[in-house]
XYZ file of N, CA and C in Angstrom:
222
model
N -15.794 -7.259 -7.391
C -15.451 -7.443 -6.012
C -14.255 -8.404 -5.903
N -13.394 -8.132 -4.991
C -12.204 -8.986 -4.775
C -11.905 -9.057 -3.292
N -11.370 -10.180 -2.881
C -10.994 -10.377 -1.473
C -9.629 -9.805 -1.196
N -9.499 -9.112 -0.062
C -8.231 -8.616 0.383
C -7.354 -9.770 0.820
N -6.068 -9.714 0.509
C -5.126 -10.744 0.871
C -4.899 -10.794 2.389
N -4.994 -9.632 3.017
C -4.723 -9.519 4.487
C -5.938 -9.764 5.337
N -7.008 -8.999 5.122
C -8.154 -9.008 6.015
C -9.282 -9.908 5.507
N -9.210 -10.379 4.275
C -10.175 -11.256 3.663
C -11.607 -10.669 3.508
N -11.686 -9.320 3.578
C -12.946 -8.658 3.306
C -13.082 -8.403 1.787
N -14.277 -8.332 1.287
C -14.516 -8.098 -0.119
C -14.827 -6.614 -0.375
N -14.029 -6.029 -1.253
C -14.176 -4.621 -1.612
C -14.179 -4.496 -3.154
N -14.692 -3.360 -3.654
C -14.601 -3.127 -5.103
C -13.144 -2.882 -5.436
N -12.803 -2.999 -6.709
C -11.438 -2.961 -7.144
C -10.718 -1.611 -6.878
N -11.438 -0.527 -6.803
C -10.749 0.784 -6.518
C -10.222 0.889 -5.102
N -10.558 -0.079 -4.227
C -10.071 -0.046 -2.826
C -8.690 -0.729 -2.703
N -8.101 -1.159 -3.832
C -6.877 -1.901 -3.766
C -5.712 -1.136 -4.401
N -4.532 -1.366 -3.940
C -3.316 -0.849 -4.588
C -2.847 -1.887 -5.574
N -2.627 -1.420 -6.801
C -2.055 -2.335 -7.815
C -0.550 -2.177 -7.793
N 0.154 -3.305 -7.731
C 1.576 -3.277 -7.685
C 2.144 -3.489 -9.070
N 2.502 -2.330 -9.709
C 3.022 -2.443 -11.063
C 4.515 -2.048 -11.108
N 5.178 -2.364 -10.082
C 6.609 -2.033 -9.971
C 7.446 -2.774 -10.997
N 8.447 -2.071 -11.542
C 9.314 -2.753 -12.497
C 10.281 -3.749 -11.832
N 10.268 -3.765 -10.514
C 11.118 -4.693 -9.749
C 10.456 -5.986 -9.427
N 9.164 -6.130 -9.802
C 8.424 -7.333 -9.464
C 8.690 -8.435 -10.518
N 8.492 -9.663 -10.151
C 8.553 -10.781 -11.081
C 7.341 -10.602 -12.052
N 7.553 -10.935 -13.309
C 6.503 -10.722 -14.299
C 5.169 -11.405 -13.940
N 5.279 -12.581 -13.297
C 4.069 -13.317 -12.915
C 3.246 -12.585 -11.859
N 3.960 -11.834 -10.964
C 3.228 -11.118 -9.904
C 2.896 -9.685 -10.265
N 3.354 -9.208 -11.370
C 3.182 -7.771 -11.746
C 1.742 -7.452 -12.021
N 1.248 -6.389 -11.425
C -0.107 -5.898 -11.634
C -1.173 -6.623 -10.824
N -0.777 -7.486 -9.882
C -1.747 -8.185 -9.071
C -2.030 -7.348 -7.791
N -3.206 -7.461 -7.307
C -3.548 -6.688 -6.092
C -2.908 -7.353 -4.870
N -2.405 -6.537 -3.984
C -1.771 -7.057 -2.777
C -2.635 -7.002 -1.578
N -3.051 -5.760 -1.192
C -3.976 -5.637 -0.049
C -4.812 -4.364 -0.245
N -5.877 -4.287 0.471
C -6.781 -3.174 0.358
C -6.145 -1.917 1.021
N -6.669 -0.802 0.665
C -6.146 0.490 1.141
C -6.270 0.609 2.680
N -7.305 -0.012 3.258
C -7.510 0.058 4.675
C -6.390 -0.704 5.426
N -6.087 -1.889 4.912
C -5.012 -2.661 5.483
C -3.634 -1.926 5.359
N -3.454 -1.277 4.241
C -2.216 -0.513 4.041
C -2.113 0.602 5.088
N -3.236 1.303 5.296
C -3.261 2.395 6.245
C -2.981 1.847 7.674
N -3.622 0.750 8.022
C -3.427 0.133 9.337
C -1.961 -0.287 9.552
N -1.371 -0.856 8.478
C 0.009 -1.313 8.586
C 0.947 -0.122 8.717
N 0.692 0.963 7.959
C 1.527 2.155 8.042
C 1.429 2.774 9.481
N 0.263 2.838 10.079
C 0.089 3.368 11.398
C 0.804 2.490 12.429
N 0.698 1.179 12.301
C 1.403 0.290 13.213
C 2.933 0.378 13.114
N 3.425 0.563 11.868
C 4.875 0.729 11.625
C 5.412 2.105 11.972
N 4.481 3.024 12.196
C 4.813 4.427 12.447
C 5.620 5.017 11.341
N 5.204 4.752 10.103
C 5.815 5.358 8.915
C 5.369 4.671 7.674
N 5.900 5.146 6.556
C 5.495 4.604 5.278
C 6.687 4.456 4.336
N 6.504 3.634 3.319
C 7.615 3.392 2.390
C 7.271 4.082 1.119
N 8.212 4.805 0.532
C 8.013 5.396 -0.750
C 9.335 5.344 -1.549
N 9.272 5.611 -2.811
C 10.403 5.458 -3.697
C 11.114 6.804 -3.934
N 12.441 6.807 -3.705
C 13.242 7.986 -3.964
C 14.432 7.560 -4.823
N 14.547 8.177 -6.027
C 15.636 7.865 -6.955
C 15.717 6.369 -7.294
N 14.580 5.732 -7.442
C 14.540 4.350 -7.851
C 14.746 3.335 -6.726
N 14.887 3.821 -5.474
C 15.076 2.911 -4.321
C 13.924 3.177 -3.340
N 13.535 2.142 -2.636
C 12.507 2.286 -1.626
C 13.147 2.715 -0.311
N 12.548 3.704 0.326
C 13.056 4.205 1.613
C 11.856 4.254 2.570
N 12.161 3.960 3.852
C 11.158 4.005 4.905
C 11.246 5.377 5.582
N 10.153 6.101 5.725
C 10.110 7.400 6.395
C 9.233 7.276 7.626
N 9.837 7.606 8.741
C 9.016 7.644 10.005
C 8.195 8.894 9.979
N 6.944 8.753 10.431
C 6.003 9.883 10.405
C 5.028 9.768 11.494
N 4.387 10.835 11.862
C 3.333 10.871 12.872
C 2.032 10.296 12.217
N 1.072 10.021 13.075
C -0.189 9.467 12.576
C -0.851 10.451 11.634
N -0.776 11.729 11.925
C -1.369 12.737 11.041
C -0.712 12.784 9.708
N 0.648 12.695 9.652
C 1.346 12.649 8.357
C 1.039 11.420 7.562
N 0.891 10.330 8.245
C 0.566 9.042 7.592
C -0.802 9.135 6.936
N -1.778 9.697 7.647
C -3.123 9.819 7.100
C -3.167 10.806 5.912
N -2.416 11.946 6.030
C -2.361 12.893 4.931
C -1.712 12.245 3.666
N -0.638 11.520 3.901
C 0.015 10.816 2.811
C -0.900 9.777 2.151
N -1.705 9.115 2.974
C -2.638 8.097 2.478
C -3.646 8.710 1.533
N -4.208 9.896 1.920
C -5.202 10.545 1.051
C -4.601 11.305 -0.143
N -3.310 11.557 -0.048
C -2.612 12.275 -1.140
C -2.463 11.339 -2.336
N -2.330 10.034 -2.086
C -2.129 9.067 -3.201
C -3.349 8.827 -3.966
């Protein structure tokens, strides 16, 4: 069990996104950032999601349905 950085709830480890990006500082690499529920809430509030295209992060605006489908696709 681990506490979420954003909502402070305790969830099992599979509820978290691991950030293993090559662009991270080595000390922060592989540490959990936030639970999947907080990620979904943040994406819905932002009305889109961020993904990587050709090594760069891009923000894509999407409807609530597309955000939820993308969330379960990962």
